[in-house]
XYZ file of C-alpha atoms in Angstrom:
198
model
C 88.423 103.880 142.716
C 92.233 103.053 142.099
C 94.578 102.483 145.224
C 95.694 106.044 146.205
C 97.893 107.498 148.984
C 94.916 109.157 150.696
C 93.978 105.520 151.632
C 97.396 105.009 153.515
C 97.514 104.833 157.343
C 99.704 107.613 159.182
C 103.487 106.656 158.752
C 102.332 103.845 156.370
C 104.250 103.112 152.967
C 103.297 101.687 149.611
C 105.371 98.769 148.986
C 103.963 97.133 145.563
C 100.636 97.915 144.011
C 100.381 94.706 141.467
C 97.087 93.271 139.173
C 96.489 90.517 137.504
C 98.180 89.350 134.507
C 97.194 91.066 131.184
C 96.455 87.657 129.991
C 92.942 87.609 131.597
C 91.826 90.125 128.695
C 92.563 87.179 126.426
C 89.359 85.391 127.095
C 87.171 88.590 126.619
C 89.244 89.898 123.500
C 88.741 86.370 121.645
C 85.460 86.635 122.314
C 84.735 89.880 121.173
C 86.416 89.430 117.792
C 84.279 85.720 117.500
C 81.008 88.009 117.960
C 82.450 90.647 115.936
C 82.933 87.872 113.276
C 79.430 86.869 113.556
C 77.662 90.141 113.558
C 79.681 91.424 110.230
C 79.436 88.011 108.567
C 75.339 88.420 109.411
C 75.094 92.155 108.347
C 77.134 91.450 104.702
C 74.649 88.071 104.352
C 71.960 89.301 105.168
C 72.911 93.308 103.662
C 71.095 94.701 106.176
C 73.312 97.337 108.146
C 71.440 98.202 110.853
C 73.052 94.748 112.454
C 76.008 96.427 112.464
C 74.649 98.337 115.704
C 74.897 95.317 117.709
C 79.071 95.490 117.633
C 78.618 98.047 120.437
C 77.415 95.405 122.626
C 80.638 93.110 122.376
C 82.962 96.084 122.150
C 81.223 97.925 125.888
C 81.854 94.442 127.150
C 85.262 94.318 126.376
C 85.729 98.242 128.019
C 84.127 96.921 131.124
C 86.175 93.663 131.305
C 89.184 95.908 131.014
C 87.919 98.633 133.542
C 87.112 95.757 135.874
C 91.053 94.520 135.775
C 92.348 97.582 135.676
C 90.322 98.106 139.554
C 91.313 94.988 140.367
C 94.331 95.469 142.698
C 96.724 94.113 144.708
C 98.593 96.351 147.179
C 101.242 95.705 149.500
C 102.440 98.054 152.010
C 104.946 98.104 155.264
C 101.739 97.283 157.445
C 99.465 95.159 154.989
C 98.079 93.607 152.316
C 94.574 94.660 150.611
C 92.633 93.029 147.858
C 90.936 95.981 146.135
C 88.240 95.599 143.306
C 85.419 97.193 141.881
C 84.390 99.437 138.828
C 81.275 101.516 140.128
C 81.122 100.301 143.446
C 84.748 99.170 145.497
C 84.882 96.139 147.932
C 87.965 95.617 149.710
C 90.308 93.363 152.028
C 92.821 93.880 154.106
C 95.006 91.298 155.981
C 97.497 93.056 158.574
C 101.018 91.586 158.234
C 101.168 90.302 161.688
C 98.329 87.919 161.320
C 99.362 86.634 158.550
C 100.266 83.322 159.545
C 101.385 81.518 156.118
C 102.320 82.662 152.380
C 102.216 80.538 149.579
C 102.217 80.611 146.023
C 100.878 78.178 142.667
C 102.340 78.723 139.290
C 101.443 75.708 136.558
C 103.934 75.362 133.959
C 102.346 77.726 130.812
C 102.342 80.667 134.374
C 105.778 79.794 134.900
C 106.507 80.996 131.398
C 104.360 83.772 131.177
C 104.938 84.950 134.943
C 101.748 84.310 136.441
C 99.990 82.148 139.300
C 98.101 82.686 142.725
C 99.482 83.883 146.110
C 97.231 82.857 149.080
C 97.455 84.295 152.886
C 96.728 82.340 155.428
C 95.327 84.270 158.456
C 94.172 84.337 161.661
C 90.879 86.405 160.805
C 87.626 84.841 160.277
C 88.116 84.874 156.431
C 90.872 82.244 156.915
C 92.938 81.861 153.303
C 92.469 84.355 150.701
C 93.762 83.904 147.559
C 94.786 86.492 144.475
C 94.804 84.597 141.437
C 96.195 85.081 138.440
C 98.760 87.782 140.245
C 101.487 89.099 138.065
C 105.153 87.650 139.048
C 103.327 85.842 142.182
C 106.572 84.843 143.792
C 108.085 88.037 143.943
C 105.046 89.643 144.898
C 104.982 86.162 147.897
C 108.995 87.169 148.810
C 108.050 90.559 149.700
C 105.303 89.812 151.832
C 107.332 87.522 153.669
C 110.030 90.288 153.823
C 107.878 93.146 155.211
C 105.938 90.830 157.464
C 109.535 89.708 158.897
C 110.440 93.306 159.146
C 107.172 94.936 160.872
C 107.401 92.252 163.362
C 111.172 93.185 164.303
C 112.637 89.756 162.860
C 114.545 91.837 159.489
C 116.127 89.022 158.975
C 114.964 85.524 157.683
C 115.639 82.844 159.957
C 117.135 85.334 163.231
C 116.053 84.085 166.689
C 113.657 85.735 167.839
C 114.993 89.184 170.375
C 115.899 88.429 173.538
C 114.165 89.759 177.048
C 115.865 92.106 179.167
C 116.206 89.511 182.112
C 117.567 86.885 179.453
C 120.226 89.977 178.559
C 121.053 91.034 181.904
C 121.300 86.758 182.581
C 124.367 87.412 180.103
C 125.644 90.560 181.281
C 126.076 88.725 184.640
C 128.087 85.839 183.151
C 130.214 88.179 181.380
C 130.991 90.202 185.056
C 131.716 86.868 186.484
C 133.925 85.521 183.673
C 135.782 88.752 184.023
C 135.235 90.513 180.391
C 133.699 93.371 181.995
C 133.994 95.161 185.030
C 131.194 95.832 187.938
C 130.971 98.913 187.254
C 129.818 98.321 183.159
C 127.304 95.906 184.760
C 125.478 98.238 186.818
C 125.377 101.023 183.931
C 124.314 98.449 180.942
C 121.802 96.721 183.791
C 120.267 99.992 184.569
C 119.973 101.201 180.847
C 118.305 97.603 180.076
C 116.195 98.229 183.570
C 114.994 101.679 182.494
C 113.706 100.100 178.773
C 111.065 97.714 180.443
């Protein structure tokens, strides 16, 4: 079962749905045509066609190796990230953004060319790091985790200070009365409107 909207949480958003890079199907594909090879190289030697039915074997292998990446997904939303996979049967994993506690990314020099790697999470669930390997253009799926994880936990931008209480604000709204930028009077009406938010 592919990634679909019904799966989405109320007010939840699809960010990126990503899979692994197409060059996973290499492996399978070279192998098929190697058996392929064999199995018409043994049906013309030996002239016996009947081998011939053996080249649906290879070819329903290489239908489920591409059914299997073509379930195998990696979705991204405003709230989290799942690893989805499965053909007949679906097993999934979800890591909200706000325990995610570390993103990272490994491309080796042939992924760096052919825009492919592994982005790992780092949470604070039991599973600990979970990695996607093989991802598609890993760091720019690894950028916009870090993005909507900054935004869903109110810090939009990277490297802000954190949001300040409302006693640290009212602290400042004080030193401002005293300094004489504003008046009394703004103090008590921006100190009650920061009173009436807690």
């Amino acid at each position: 079962m592919s990634f679909s909207k019904e799966q989405l949480l109320p007010g939840e958003n699809l960010v990126i749905l990503s899979r692994q890079h197409w060059l996973v199907l290499f492996r399978p594909v070279l192998l098929n045509v190697i058996i392929l090879a064999v199995l018409i190289g043994l049906a013309y030697i030996s002239q016996r066609a009947w081998f011939l039915l053996f080249i649906l074997v290879p070819l329903l292998y290489l239908v489920w190796e591409y059914l299997a990446w073509h379930r195998r997904e990696y979705v991204l939303t405003d709230r989290r990230v799942v690893k989805q996979e499965g053909v007949f049967s679906t097993s999934s994993f979800d890591a909200p953004l706000d325990k995610i506690n570390n993103v990272f990314h490994n491309q080796s020099f042939m992924g760096r060319i052919w825009k492919y790697g592994d982005v790992g999470l780092e949470t604070a669930s039991e599973q600990g790091t979970t990695v996607f390997d093989f991802l598609s253009h890993p760091l720019d799926f690894k950028n916009e985790i870090v993005r909507q994880r900054e935004m869903y936990t109110g810090n939009s931008r990277p490297g802000a200070a954190p949001s300040k209480s409302i006693p640290q604000l009212i602290d400042e709204l004080a030193s401002l009365r005293d300094r004489g930028i504003i008046t009394e009077s703004e103090f008590q009406v921006k100190k009650r409107a920061l009173l009436e938010k807690m």
